[in-house]
């Protein structure tokens, strides 16, 4: 069912999954212990029904079709796997190492999105030192 949607809507769906996931992970500090897939889905569901422009463009018969939801679940899984497997850039690694030396910290990060979170956190802490 997802394949029948326009490329723009499919792209918007993917973007909303990425944005919602990264926002959720930032809220929980990228903590595996605090991660709850049901909470992520609840956050995403709220986002798509209140803020996403693409949701209203999908016909009701498509939204109510179980195959659509199965396809959507597969897309969510694909996007999350892609995010979690996208390695940090060399520039991110270098910047984080410099900041961690200044702050005498050792944050771990496994993907590019988590590196953004760690770098922002460290930059905020360095800013508080000044």
Coordinates of C-alpha atoms in Angstrom, one line a residue:
X1 CA 0.0 0.0 0.0
X2 CA 2.8 2.4 0.8
X3 CA 4.2 1.9 -2.7
X4 CA 1.0 3.4 -4.2
X5 CA 1.6 6.7 -2.4
X6 CA 3.3 9.6 -4.2
X7 CA 7.1 9.9 -3.8
X8 CA 6.5 13.2 -1.9
X9 CA 4.3 11.5 0.7
X10 CA 6.6 8.6 1.1
X11 CA 9.5 11.0 1.6
X12 CA 7.5 12.9 4.1
X13 CA 6.7 9.7 6.0
X14 CA 10.3 8.8 6.1
X15 CA 11.3 12.3 7.3
X16 CA 8.7 12.2 10.0
X17 CA 9.9 8.9 11.3
X18 CA 13.5 10.1 11.4
X19 CA 12.6 13.4 13.1
X20 CA 10.4 11.8 15.6
X21 CA 12.9 9.0 16.5
X22 CA 15.8 11.5 16.9
X23 CA 13.6 13.8 19.0
X24 CA 12.5 10.9 21.2
X25 CA 16.0 9.6 21.6
X26 CA 17.2 13.1 22.5
X27 CA 14.5 13.3 25.1
X28 CA 15.7 10.1 26.8
X29 CA 19.3 11.0 26.4
X30 CA 19.9 8.2 23.9
X31 CA 19.6 5.8 26.9
X32 CA 19.0 2.2 25.8
X33 CA 17.6 1.5 29.3
X34 CA 14.9 4.2 28.9
X35 CA 14.0 3.3 25.3
X36 CA 10.4 2.1 24.9
X37 CA 9.2 1.3 21.4
X38 CA 5.6 1.8 22.5
X39 CA 6.4 5.3 23.7
X40 CA 8.2 6.1 20.5
X41 CA 5.2 5.0 18.5
X42 CA 2.9 7.1 20.7
X43 CA 5.1 10.1 20.1
X44 CA 5.2 9.5 16.4
X45 CA 1.5 8.9 16.2
X46 CA 0.8 12.2 18.0
X47 CA 3.2 14.0 15.6
X48 CA 1.7 12.6 12.4
X49 CA -1.9 13.3 13.5
X50 CA -1.3 16.8 14.8
X51 CA 1.7 18.2 12.8
X52 CA 2.5 16.2 9.7
X53 CA 1.0 17.6 6.6
X54 CA 1.2 14.3 4.7
X55 CA -1.2 12.5 7.1
X56 CA -4.3 14.3 5.9
X57 CA -3.4 13.7 2.2
X58 CA -3.8 9.9 2.6
X59 CA -7.3 8.7 1.8
X60 CA -9.3 7.2 4.7
X61 CA -9.6 3.8 3.0
X62 CA -5.8 3.6 2.8
X63 CA -5.3 4.7 6.5
X64 CA -7.8 2.1 7.7
X65 CA -6.3 -0.8 5.6
X66 CA -4.3 -3.2 7.8
X67 CA -1.8 -3.7 4.9
X68 CA -1.0 0.1 5.1
X69 CA -0.1 -0.3 8.8
X70 CA 2.0 -3.3 8.1
X71 CA 3.9 -1.5 5.4
X72 CA 4.3 1.5 7.7
X73 CA 5.7 -0.7 10.5
X74 CA 8.2 -2.1 8.0
X75 CA 9.2 1.5 6.9
X76 CA 9.7 2.5 10.6
X77 CA 11.9 -0.5 11.1
X78 CA 14.0 0.3 8.0
X79 CA 14.4 4.0 9.0
X80 CA 15.4 3.2 12.5
X81 CA 18.0 0.6 11.3
X82 CA 19.3 3.1 8.8
X83 CA 19.7 5.8 11.5
X84 CA 21.3 3.5 14.0
X85 CA 23.8 2.1 11.4
X86 CA 24.8 5.5 10.0
X87 CA 28.3 6.0 11.5
X88 CA 29.4 9.3 12.9
X89 CA 31.5 11.4 10.6
X90 CA 35.2 11.9 11.1
X91 CA 34.5 15.6 11.8
X92 CA 32.0 14.7 14.5
X93 CA 34.4 12.3 16.1
X94 CA 37.2 14.9 16.2
X95 CA 34.9 17.6 17.6
X96 CA 33.6 15.3 20.3
X97 CA 37.1 14.2 21.3
X98 CA 38.2 17.8 21.6
X99 CA 35.2 18.7 23.7
X100 CA 35.5 15.6 25.9
X101 CA 39.2 16.5 26.6
X102 CA 38.1 20.0 27.7
X103 CA 35.4 18.6 30.0
X104 CA 37.2 15.4 31.0
X105 CA 34.2 13.3 30.0
X106 CA 33.7 10.0 28.1
X107 CA 30.4 9.9 26.4
X108 CA 29.9 7.0 24.0
X109 CA 27.9 7.3 20.8
X110 CA 27.2 4.7 18.1
X111 CA 25.7 6.6 15.2
X112 CA 25.7 10.0 13.5
X113 CA 22.4 11.1 15.1
X114 CA 23.6 10.1 18.6
X115 CA 26.9 12.0 17.9
X116 CA 24.9 15.1 17.2
X117 CA 23.2 14.7 20.5
X118 CA 26.5 14.2 22.4
X119 CA 28.2 17.1 20.6
X120 CA 25.4 19.5 21.4
X121 CA 25.4 18.3 25.0
X122 CA 29.2 18.8 25.3
X123 CA 29.1 22.2 23.6
X124 CA 26.4 23.3 26.0
X125 CA 28.5 22.2 28.9
X126 CA 31.6 24.0 27.5
X127 CA 29.5 27.1 27.2
X128 CA 28.6 26.9 30.8
X129 CA 32.3 26.9 31.8
X130 CA 32.8 30.3 30.2

